[in-house]
Coordinates of C-alpha atoms and ligand atoms in Angstrom, one line a residue:
M1 CA 37.8 10.4 -47.7
C2 CA 34.8 8.6 -49.2
I3 CA 35.9 5.1 -47.7
F4 CA 36.0 6.8 -44.5
V5 CA 32.9 8.6 -44.6
A6 CA 30.8 5.1 -45.7
T7 CA 33.0 3.1 -42.9
Y8 CA 31.7 5.9 -40.4
V9 CA 28.2 5.4 -41.6
K10 CA 27.9 2.0 -41.8
C11 CA 29.9 1.3 -38.0
Q12 CA 27.3 4.2 -36.9
H13 CA 24.6 2.1 -38.3
A14 CA 25.9 -1.1 -36.8
L15 CA 26.1 0.5 -33.6
V16 CA 22.7 1.9 -33.4
F17 CA 21.5 -1.6 -34.9
S18 CA 23.6 -3.4 -31.9
V19 CA 21.9 -0.9 -29.1
S20 CA 18.5 -1.6 -30.5
I21 CA 19.2 -5.2 -30.5
G22 CA 20.7 -5.0 -27.0
I23 CA 17.4 -3.3 -25.8
L24 CA 14.9 -5.7 -27.5
I25 CA 16.9 -8.4 -26.1
R26 CA 16.4 -7.2 -22.5
W27 CA 12.9 -6.2 -23.0
I28 CA 11.9 -9.4 -24.2
A29 CA 13.8 -11.1 -21.3
Y30 CA 11.9 -8.5 -18.9
L31 CA 8.8 -9.8 -20.7
H32 CA 9.4 -13.1 -20.2
L33 CA 10.6 -12.8 -16.6
R34 CA 7.2 -10.6 -16.2
K35 CA 4.8 -13.5 -17.4
K36 CA 7.1 -16.0 -15.4
S37 CA 6.5 -14.7 -12.1
T38 CA 2.9 -13.4 -12.8
T39 CA 2.3 -17.2 -13.4
L40 CA 4.1 -18.1 -10.3
L41 CA 2.0 -15.9 -8.1
A42 CA -1.3 -16.8 -9.7
R43 CA -0.1 -20.5 -8.6
A44 CA 0.5 -19.2 -5.2
L45 CA -2.7 -18.0 -5.0
R46 CA -4.5 -20.7 -6.3
A47 CA -2.4 -22.8 -3.6
N48 CA -3.2 -20.1 -0.9
E49 CA -0.1 -19.5 -0.1
I50 CA -0.5 -16.0 0.6
E51 CA -0.8 -15.5 4.2
P52 CA -2.1 -12.3 6.3
Y53 CA 0.2 -10.6 9.0
V54 CA -0.8 -8.0 11.4
Q55 CA 1.2 -5.0 11.9
P56 CA -0.2 -3.5 15.5
I57 CA -0.9 0.4 15.5
V58 CA -0.4 1.0 19.3
N59 CA -1.5 4.0 21.2
A60 CA 2.1 5.8 22.4
N61 CA 0.1 6.6 25.9
D62 CA -0.7 3.0 27.2
G63 CA 0.8 0.7 24.7
N64 CA -2.7 -0.7 23.8
W65 CA -3.2 -2.3 20.4
I66 CA -5.9 0.4 18.6
A67 CA -5.4 -1.3 15.3
V68 CA -3.7 -3.6 12.8
E69 CA -2.6 -3.0 9.5
V70 CA -2.9 -6.1 7.3
L71 CA 0.1 -7.2 5.2
A72 CA 0.7 -10.0 2.9
R73 CA 3.4 -12.6 3.1
W74 CA 4.4 -15.4 0.9
K75 CA 6.6 -18.4 1.6
N76 CA 7.9 -20.4 -1.1
P77 CA 6.9 -24.1 -0.1
L78 CA 10.1 -25.5 -2.0
S79 CA 12.8 -23.5 -0.6
N80 CA 10.4 -22.6 2.5
K81 CA 11.7 -19.0 2.3
Y82 CA 9.6 -15.7 2.7
I83 CA 9.6 -13.8 -0.8
S84 CA 9.8 -9.8 -0.3
P85 CA 6.6 -8.1 -0.5
A86 CA 8.7 -5.3 -2.3
V87 CA 9.2 -8.2 -5.1
F88 CA 5.9 -9.9 -5.3
I89 CA 3.3 -6.8 -4.6
P90 CA 4.6 -4.9 -7.5
I91 CA 3.8 -8.0 -9.7
A92 CA 0.2 -8.5 -8.3
E93 CA -0.5 -4.9 -8.7
R94 CA 0.6 -5.0 -12.9
S95 CA -1.2 -8.1 -13.4
H96 CA -4.7 -7.6 -11.8
L97 CA -3.7 -10.3 -8.9
I98 CA -3.8 -8.0 -6.5
I99 CA -7.5 -7.8 -6.9
P100 CA -8.4 -11.6 -5.7
M101 CA -5.2 -11.5 -3.5
T102 CA -7.2 -8.6 -1.8
S103 CA -10.2 -10.6 -1.4
Q104 CA -8.0 -13.6 0.0
L105 CA -6.5 -11.6 2.7
M106 CA -9.7 -9.7 3.6
Q107 CA -11.2 -13.7 4.2
K108 CA -8.7 -14.9 5.9
V109 CA -8.4 -12.0 8.5
A110 CA -12.4 -12.0 9.1
D111 CA -12.0 -16.1 9.7
T112 CA -9.6 -15.2 12.6
L113 CA -11.2 -12.2 13.9
V114 CA -14.5 -14.0 14.2
L115 CA -13.2 -15.9 16.8
I116 CA -12.1 -13.0 19.2
E117 CA -14.6 -10.8 18.0
A118 CA -15.7 -10.4 21.4
D119 CA -12.5 -10.0 23.4
L120 CA -11.9 -6.9 21.0
P121 CA -11.8 -3.3 22.2
D122 CA -14.5 -1.2 20.9
H123 CA -13.5 0.7 17.3
F124 CA -10.8 -1.9 16.6
K125 CA -9.5 -0.8 13.4
V126 CA -8.6 -3.3 10.8
A127 CA -6.8 -2.0 7.9
F128 CA -6.0 -3.1 4.3
N129 CA -3.8 -1.9 1.8
I130 CA -5.2 -1.1 -1.7
C131 CA -3.9 0.3 -4.6
A132 CA -5.2 1.9 -7.7
M133 CA -6.1 -1.2 -9.6
N134 CA -8.1 -2.4 -6.8
C135 CA -10.3 0.9 -7.5
T136 CA -11.3 0.1 -11.2
N137 CA -14.2 -2.5 -10.2
L138 CA -16.9 -3.3 -7.9
T139 CA -14.5 -6.1 -5.8
L140 CA -13.5 -4.2 -3.8
L141 CA -17.1 -3.2 -2.3
E142 CA -18.0 -6.9 -2.2
D143 CA -15.2 -7.6 -0.3
C144 CA -15.6 -4.6 2.2
T145 CA -19.4 -5.7 2.6
H146 CA -18.8 -9.6 3.3
F147 CA -15.9 -8.6 5.7
L148 CA -18.3 -6.3 7.6
N149 CA -21.2 -8.9 7.4
R150 CA -19.0 -11.4 9.3
F151 CA -19.2 -9.8 12.3
T152 CA -21.9 -9.5 14.5
T153 CA -21.1 -6.3 16.9
N154 CA -19.8 -2.8 15.4
K155 CA -16.5 -3.5 17.3
I156 CA -14.6 -3.5 14.3
K157 CA -13.7 -0.6 11.9
L158 CA -12.7 -1.7 8.5
V159 CA -10.0 1.0 7.0
L160 CA -8.5 1.0 3.5
E161 CA -4.9 2.2 3.2
L162 CA -4.6 4.1 -0.4
T163 CA -1.0 3.4 -0.9
E164 CA 0.7 6.0 -3.1
R165 CA 2.6 4.0 -5.5
D166 CA 0.2 4.5 -8.7
F167 CA -2.2 7.3 -9.0
I168 CA -5.7 6.9 -8.4
E169 CA -7.8 8.3 -11.0
W170 CA -10.7 10.2 -9.5
N171 CA -13.5 9.6 -12.5
D172 CA -17.2 8.8 -12.1
F173 CA -16.7 5.1 -11.4
T174 CA -14.2 5.8 -8.3
A175 CA -16.4 8.4 -7.0
E176 CA -19.6 6.3 -6.8
L177 CA -17.2 3.6 -5.7
F178 CA -15.4 5.4 -2.6
D179 CA -19.2 6.9 -2.0
Q180 CA -20.4 3.4 -1.6
L181 CA -17.7 2.5 0.3
K182 CA -18.5 5.5 2.8
K183 CA -21.9 4.3 3.0
I184 CA -21.0 1.0 4.7
N185 CA -18.5 3.1 7.3
V186 CA -15.3 1.9 5.7
E187 CA -12.6 4.5 6.4
F188 CA -9.9 5.9 4.3
V189 CA -6.3 6.7 5.1
L190 CA -3.6 7.9 2.9
D191 CA -0.6 5.8 3.1
D192 CA 3.1 6.7 3.2
F193 CA 2.3 10.1 3.0
G194 CA 4.9 12.7 1.4
T195 CA 6.9 9.7 -0.4
R196 CA 5.4 9.0 -3.7
H197 CA 2.7 10.8 -5.5
S198 CA 1.3 13.1 -1.9
N199 CA -1.6 14.3 -4.1
L200 CA -3.3 16.6 -1.7
S201 CA -6.5 16.9 -3.8
Y202 CA -6.9 13.2 -2.2
F203 CA -7.7 14.4 1.1
E204 CA -10.7 16.4 -0.4
K205 CA -11.6 13.8 -3.2
F206 CA -11.8 10.8 -1.4
R207 CA -12.6 11.8 1.9
I208 CA -9.4 10.9 3.7
D209 CA -10.0 10.1 7.5
Y210 CA -6.0 10.1 8.5
F211 CA -3.0 9.9 7.2
K212 CA 0.4 7.8 7.9
I213 CA 3.7 9.5 8.2
D214 CA 6.1 7.1 6.6
T215 CA 8.5 5.3 8.1
T216 CA 11.2 7.0 6.2
F217 CA 10.9 10.3 7.6
T218 CA 10.5 8.5 11.4
S219 CA 14.0 7.2 10.8
K220 CA 15.5 10.3 10.2
I221 CA 13.4 12.6 12.8
E222 CA 16.7 12.6 14.9
T223 CA 19.5 13.2 12.4
S224 CA 18.1 15.3 9.7
P225 CA 17.1 18.8 10.7
I226 CA 15.2 19.2 7.1
T227 CA 13.4 15.9 7.8
R228 CA 12.3 17.4 11.0
K229 CA 11.0 20.6 9.3
L230 CA 9.1 18.6 6.8
V231 CA 7.4 16.2 9.8
D232 CA 6.6 19.4 11.9
N233 CA 4.9 20.9 8.7
I234 CA 3.0 17.4 7.8
L235 CA 1.8 17.8 11.6
D236 CA 0.6 21.5 11.2
L237 CA -1.4 20.2 8.1
A238 CA -3.1 17.2 10.1
I239 CA -3.8 19.7 12.6
K240 CA -5.1 22.2 10.3
L241 CA -7.1 19.5 9.0
N242 CA -8.4 18.8 12.2
M243 CA -7.2 14.8 11.2
P244 CA -5.8 12.2 13.1
I245 CA -2.2 10.7 12.1
V246 CA -0.4 7.4 12.3
V247 CA 3.5 7.8 12.3
E248 CA 4.9 4.3 11.1
G249 CA 8.4 2.7 12.3
I250 CA 8.9 4.4 15.7
E251 CA 11.6 2.3 17.0
T252 CA 13.5 4.4 19.7
K253 CA 12.8 6.5 22.7
A254 CA 13.5 9.6 21.4
Q255 CA 11.3 9.3 18.0
S256 CA 8.5 8.4 20.7
Q257 CA 9.1 11.4 22.5
Y258 CA 9.2 13.8 19.4
F259 CA 5.9 12.8 18.4
I260 CA 4.3 12.7 21.9
T261 CA 5.2 16.1 22.4
R262 CA 3.7 17.1 19.5
G263 CA 0.5 15.4 20.4
I264 CA 0.3 12.4 18.4
Y265 CA 0.1 9.3 20.5
Q266 CA -0.3 6.8 17.6
Ligands
MN301 MN1 0.1 0.9 4.3

Protein backbone atom coordinates (compact mmCIF):
# COMPACT_ATOMS: atom_id res chain seq x y z
CA MET A 1 0.00 0.00 0.00
CA CYS A 2 2.82 2.33 0.96
CA ILE A 3 4.57 1.71 -2.31
CA PHE A 4 1.35 2.41 -4.19
CA VAL A 5 0.80 5.68 -2.32
CA ALA A 6 4.41 6.72 -2.87
CA THR A 7 4.17 5.92 -6.57
CA TYR A 8 0.87 7.70 -6.87
CA VAL A 9 2.21 10.84 -5.20
CA LYS A 10 5.32 10.70 -7.35
CA CYS A 11 3.23 10.35 -10.52
CA GLN A 12 0.99 13.15 -9.44
CA HIS A 13 4.01 15.40 -8.93
CA ALA A 14 5.40 14.30 -12.26
CA LEU A 15 2.09 15.15 -13.88
CA VAL A 16 1.94 18.59 -12.28
CA PHE A 17 5.57 19.15 -13.22
CA SER A 18 4.99 18.09 -16.82
CA VAL A 19 1.86 20.24 -17.09
CA SER A 20 3.78 23.20 -15.68
CA ILE A 21 6.64 22.64 -18.11
CA GLY A 22 4.10 22.41 -20.96
CA ILE A 23 2.50 25.72 -19.99
CA LEU A 24 5.91 27.32 -19.53
CA ILE A 25 7.10 26.16 -22.96
CA ARG A 26 3.92 27.43 -24.61
CA TRP A 27 4.21 30.73 -22.75
CA ILE A 28 7.83 31.19 -23.84
CA ALA A 29 6.88 30.31 -27.43
CA TYR A 30 4.05 32.84 -27.25
CA LEU A 31 6.36 35.56 -25.89
CA HIS A 32 8.90 34.75 -28.59
CA LEU A 33 6.26 34.94 -31.34
CA ARG A 34 4.90 38.18 -29.88
CA LYS A 35 8.35 39.75 -29.80
CA LYS A 36 9.04 38.57 -33.35
CA SER A 37 5.68 39.90 -34.62
CA THR A 38 6.25 43.23 -32.87
CA THR A 39 9.72 43.53 -34.45
CA LEU A 40 8.26 42.76 -37.89
CA LEU A 41 5.51 45.34 -37.45
CA ALA A 42 7.96 47.99 -36.22
CA ARG A 43 10.06 47.35 -39.33
CA ALA A 44 6.96 47.61 -41.54
CA LEU A 45 6.13 50.98 -40.02
CA ARG A 46 9.67 52.26 -40.59
CA ALA A 47 9.48 51.01 -44.19
CA ASN A 48 6.14 52.79 -44.73
CA GLU A 49 4.39 49.55 -45.57
CA ILE A 50 1.15 50.28 -43.69
CA GLU A 51 -1.26 51.97 -46.07
CA PRO A 52 -4.62 53.65 -45.47
CA TYR A 53 -7.64 52.22 -47.24
CA VAL A 54 -10.98 53.96 -47.07
CA GLN A 55 -14.37 52.39 -46.57
CA PRO A 56 -17.18 54.67 -47.73
CA ILE A 57 -20.25 55.45 -45.68
CA VAL A 58 -23.10 56.29 -48.02
CA ASN A 59 -26.44 57.96 -47.66
CA ALA A 60 -28.99 55.20 -48.28
CA ASN A 61 -31.34 57.69 -49.95
CA ASP A 62 -29.10 58.92 -52.75
CA GLY A 63 -25.99 56.72 -52.56
CA ASN A 64 -23.70 59.73 -52.07
CA TRP A 65 -20.55 59.36 -50.01
CA ILE A 66 -20.92 61.30 -46.79
CA ALA A 67 -17.95 59.89 -44.93
CA VAL A 68 -15.05 57.49 -45.11
CA GLU A 69 -13.59 55.24 -42.48
CA VAL A 70 -9.83 54.83 -42.74
CA LEU A 71 -8.56 51.29 -42.32
CA ALA A 72 -4.97 50.10 -42.10
CA ARG A 73 -3.70 47.62 -44.66
CA TRP A 74 -0.33 45.89 -44.60
CA LYS A 75 1.08 44.19 -47.67
CA ASN A 76 4.03 41.95 -47.06
CA PRO A 77 6.59 42.99 -49.71
CA LEU A 78 8.15 39.50 -49.78
CA SER A 79 4.98 37.48 -50.34
CA ASN A 80 3.08 40.39 -51.97
CA LYS A 81 0.09 39.31 -49.89
CA TYR A 82 -1.99 41.32 -47.46
CA ILE A 83 -1.68 40.50 -43.79
CA SER A 84 -5.06 40.53 -42.10
CA PRO A 85 -5.73 43.51 -39.82
CA ALA A 86 -7.17 40.94 -37.38
CA VAL A 87 -3.57 39.74 -37.02
CA PHE A 88 -1.53 42.94 -36.91
CA ILE A 89 -3.89 45.43 -35.22
CA PRO A 90 -3.95 43.52 -31.89
CA ILE A 91 -0.13 43.33 -32.06
CA ALA A 92 0.01 47.09 -32.67
CA GLU A 93 -2.34 47.78 -29.78
CA ARG A 94 -0.44 45.58 -27.35
CA SER A 95 2.97 46.95 -28.30
CA HIS A 96 2.19 50.70 -28.39
CA LEU A 97 2.94 50.65 -32.16
CA ILE A 98 -0.67 51.67 -32.69
CA ILE A 99 0.38 55.21 -31.74
CA PRO A 100 2.92 55.76 -34.58
CA MET A 101 0.63 53.75 -36.88
CA THR A 102 -2.28 56.16 -36.27
CA SER A 103 0.07 59.13 -36.83
CA GLN A 104 1.24 57.70 -40.16
CA LEU A 105 -2.29 56.94 -41.34
CA MET A 106 -3.48 60.46 -40.52
CA GLN A 107 -0.54 62.04 -42.35
CA LYS A 108 -1.02 59.85 -45.44
CA VAL A 109 -4.76 60.48 -45.62
CA ALA A 110 -4.22 64.23 -45.24
CA ASP A 111 -1.59 64.12 -48.04
CA THR A 112 -4.24 62.72 -50.40
CA LEU A 113 -7.25 64.73 -49.23
CA VAL A 114 -5.53 68.11 -49.61
CA LEU A 115 -5.32 67.40 -53.34
CA ILE A 116 -9.09 66.91 -53.66
CA GLU A 117 -10.30 69.18 -50.87
CA ALA A 118 -12.09 71.54 -53.26
CA ASP A 119 -14.14 68.68 -54.74
CA LEU A 120 -15.31 67.22 -51.45
CA PRO A 121 -18.86 67.85 -50.22
CA ASP A 122 -19.37 70.04 -47.15
CA HIS A 123 -19.15 68.33 -43.75
CA PHE A 124 -17.33 65.34 -45.22
CA LYS A 125 -16.41 63.05 -42.34
CA VAL A 126 -13.08 61.26 -42.18
CA ALA A 127 -12.98 58.66 -39.45
CA PHE A 128 -10.00 56.94 -37.83
CA ASN A 129 -10.19 54.06 -35.40
CA ILE A 130 -8.58 54.63 -32.05
CA CYS A 131 -8.17 52.33 -29.08
CA ALA A 132 -7.45 52.63 -25.37
CA MET A 133 -3.70 52.86 -26.04
CA ASN A 134 -4.18 55.98 -28.24
CA CYS A 135 -5.81 57.68 -25.26
CA THR A 136 -2.82 57.32 -22.95
CA ASN A 137 -0.75 60.26 -24.25
CA LEU A 138 -1.00 63.55 -26.12
CA THR A 139 0.17 62.25 -29.51
CA LEU A 140 -3.46 61.78 -30.52
CA LEU A 141 -4.24 65.46 -29.88
CA GLU A 142 -1.11 66.51 -31.83
CA ASP A 143 -2.02 64.20 -34.74
CA CYS A 144 -5.58 65.51 -34.90
CA THR A 145 -4.42 69.14 -34.73
CA HIS A 146 -1.88 68.59 -37.53
CA PHE A 147 -4.47 66.74 -39.62
CA LEU A 148 -7.04 69.55 -39.39
CA ASN A 149 -4.43 72.26 -39.97
CA ARG A 150 -3.58 70.75 -43.34
CA PHE A 151 -6.89 71.95 -44.82
CA THR A 152 -7.80 75.47 -45.82
CA THR A 153 -11.58 75.00 -45.68
CA ASN A 154 -13.88 73.61 -42.99
CA LYS A 155 -15.24 70.91 -45.28
CA ILE A 156 -13.62 68.04 -43.46
CA LYS A 157 -14.90 66.78 -40.13
CA LEU A 158 -12.44 64.64 -38.26
CA VAL A 159 -14.04 61.69 -36.49
CA LEU A 160 -12.46 59.28 -34.02
CA GLU A 161 -14.08 55.88 -33.71
CA LEU A 162 -13.67 54.40 -30.26
CA THR A 163 -13.22 50.70 -30.73
CA GLU A 164 -14.52 48.48 -27.98
CA ARG A 165 -11.67 45.97 -27.94
CA ASP A 166 -10.21 47.43 -24.74
CA PHE A 167 -11.95 49.50 -22.16
CA ILE A 168 -10.92 53.15 -22.35
CA GLU A 169 -10.32 54.21 -18.80
CA TRP A 170 -11.94 57.46 -17.76
CA ASN A 171 -9.56 59.51 -15.59
CA ASP A 172 -8.30 63.10 -15.32
CA PHE A 173 -6.00 62.61 -18.30
CA THR A 174 -8.61 61.17 -20.67
CA ALA A 175 -11.15 63.77 -19.51
CA GLU A 176 -8.72 66.57 -20.42
CA LEU A 177 -7.68 64.85 -23.68
CA PHE A 178 -11.28 64.46 -24.86
CA ASP A 179 -12.06 67.99 -23.79
CA GLN A 180 -9.18 69.31 -25.91
CA LEU A 181 -10.23 67.16 -28.86
CA LYS A 182 -13.79 68.48 -28.61
CA LYS A 183 -12.40 72.03 -28.63
CA ILE A 184 -10.83 71.43 -32.06
CA ASN A 185 -14.19 70.02 -33.25
CA VAL A 186 -13.30 66.35 -33.36
CA GLU A 187 -16.35 64.09 -33.31
CA PHE A 188 -16.57 60.74 -31.51
CA VAL A 189 -18.21 57.55 -32.59
CA LEU A 190 -18.83 54.45 -30.55
CA ASP A 191 -17.69 51.66 -32.86
CA ASP A 192 -18.86 48.03 -32.97
CA PHE A 193 -21.69 48.92 -30.62
CA GLY A 194 -23.08 45.92 -28.79
CA THR A 195 -20.24 43.55 -29.50
CA ARG A 196 -17.52 44.12 -26.92
CA HIS A 197 -17.47 46.20 -23.77
CA SER A 198 -20.56 48.18 -24.83
CA ASN A 199 -19.99 50.47 -21.94
CA LEU A 200 -23.02 52.74 -21.85
CA SER A 201 -21.17 55.28 -19.69
CA TYR A 202 -19.14 56.14 -22.82
CA PHE A 203 -22.15 58.07 -24.13
CA GLU A 204 -21.96 60.60 -21.34
CA LYS A 205 -18.29 60.64 -20.42
CA PHE A 206 -16.83 60.69 -23.92
CA ARG A 207 -19.66 62.82 -25.31
CA ILE A 208 -20.29 60.43 -28.19
CA ASP A 209 -21.75 62.08 -31.31
CA TYR A 210 -23.12 58.93 -32.91
CA PHE A 211 -22.65 55.19 -32.90
CA LYS A 212 -22.27 52.32 -35.30
CA ILE A 213 -24.21 49.09 -35.41
CA ASP A 214 -21.77 46.27 -35.96
CA THR A 215 -21.84 44.20 -39.11
CA THR A 216 -22.55 41.01 -37.09
CA PHE A 217 -26.02 42.41 -36.31
CA THR A 218 -26.62 43.57 -39.88
CA SER A 219 -25.74 40.20 -41.37
CA LYS A 220 -28.34 38.41 -39.20
CA ILE A 221 -31.16 40.92 -39.48
CA GLU A 222 -33.08 38.80 -42.01
CA THR A 223 -32.63 35.46 -40.29
CA SER A 224 -32.55 36.01 -36.53
CA PRO A 225 -35.65 37.28 -34.68
CA ILE A 226 -33.50 37.90 -31.57
CA THR A 227 -31.08 40.06 -33.55
CA ARG A 228 -34.02 42.03 -34.97
CA LYS A 229 -35.33 42.69 -31.45
CA LEU A 230 -31.86 43.75 -30.24
CA VAL A 231 -31.38 46.05 -33.21
CA ASP A 232 -34.85 47.55 -32.74
CA ASN A 233 -33.87 48.38 -29.18
CA ILE A 234 -30.53 49.88 -30.25
CA LEU A 235 -32.36 52.05 -32.79
CA ASP A 236 -34.80 53.07 -30.09
CA LEU A 237 -31.86 54.09 -27.89
CA ALA A 238 -30.47 56.21 -30.75
CA ILE A 239 -33.82 57.95 -31.20
CA LYS A 240 -34.15 58.64 -27.47
CA LEU A 241 -30.60 60.00 -27.33
CA ASN A 242 -31.35 62.01 -30.46
CA MET A 243 -28.20 60.57 -31.95
CA PRO A 244 -27.40 59.62 -35.55
CA ILE A 245 -26.53 56.00 -36.19
CA VAL A 246 -24.44 54.31 -38.86
CA VAL A 247 -25.14 50.74 -39.90
CA GLU A 248 -22.14 48.71 -40.99
CA GLY A 249 -22.04 45.91 -43.54
CA ILE A 250 -25.29 46.39 -45.48
CA GLU A 251 -25.06 44.00 -48.42
CA THR A 252 -28.61 43.15 -49.43
CA LYS A 253 -31.67 45.14 -50.45
CA ALA A 254 -33.68 43.59 -47.59
CA GLN A 255 -31.10 44.73 -45.03
CA SER A 256 -31.08 48.21 -46.53
CA GLN A 257 -34.89 48.32 -46.53
CA TYR A 258 -35.08 47.18 -42.91
CA PHE A 259 -33.06 50.18 -41.75
CA ILE A 260 -34.59 52.71 -44.16
CA THR A 261 -38.09 51.87 -42.91
CA ARG A 262 -36.81 52.61 -39.42
CA GLY A 263 -35.48 56.00 -40.47
CA ILE A 264 -31.79 55.09 -40.79
CA TYR A 265 -30.15 56.48 -43.90
CA GLN A 266 -26.42 55.92 -43.34
MN1 LIG B 1 -14.47 51.40 -37.10
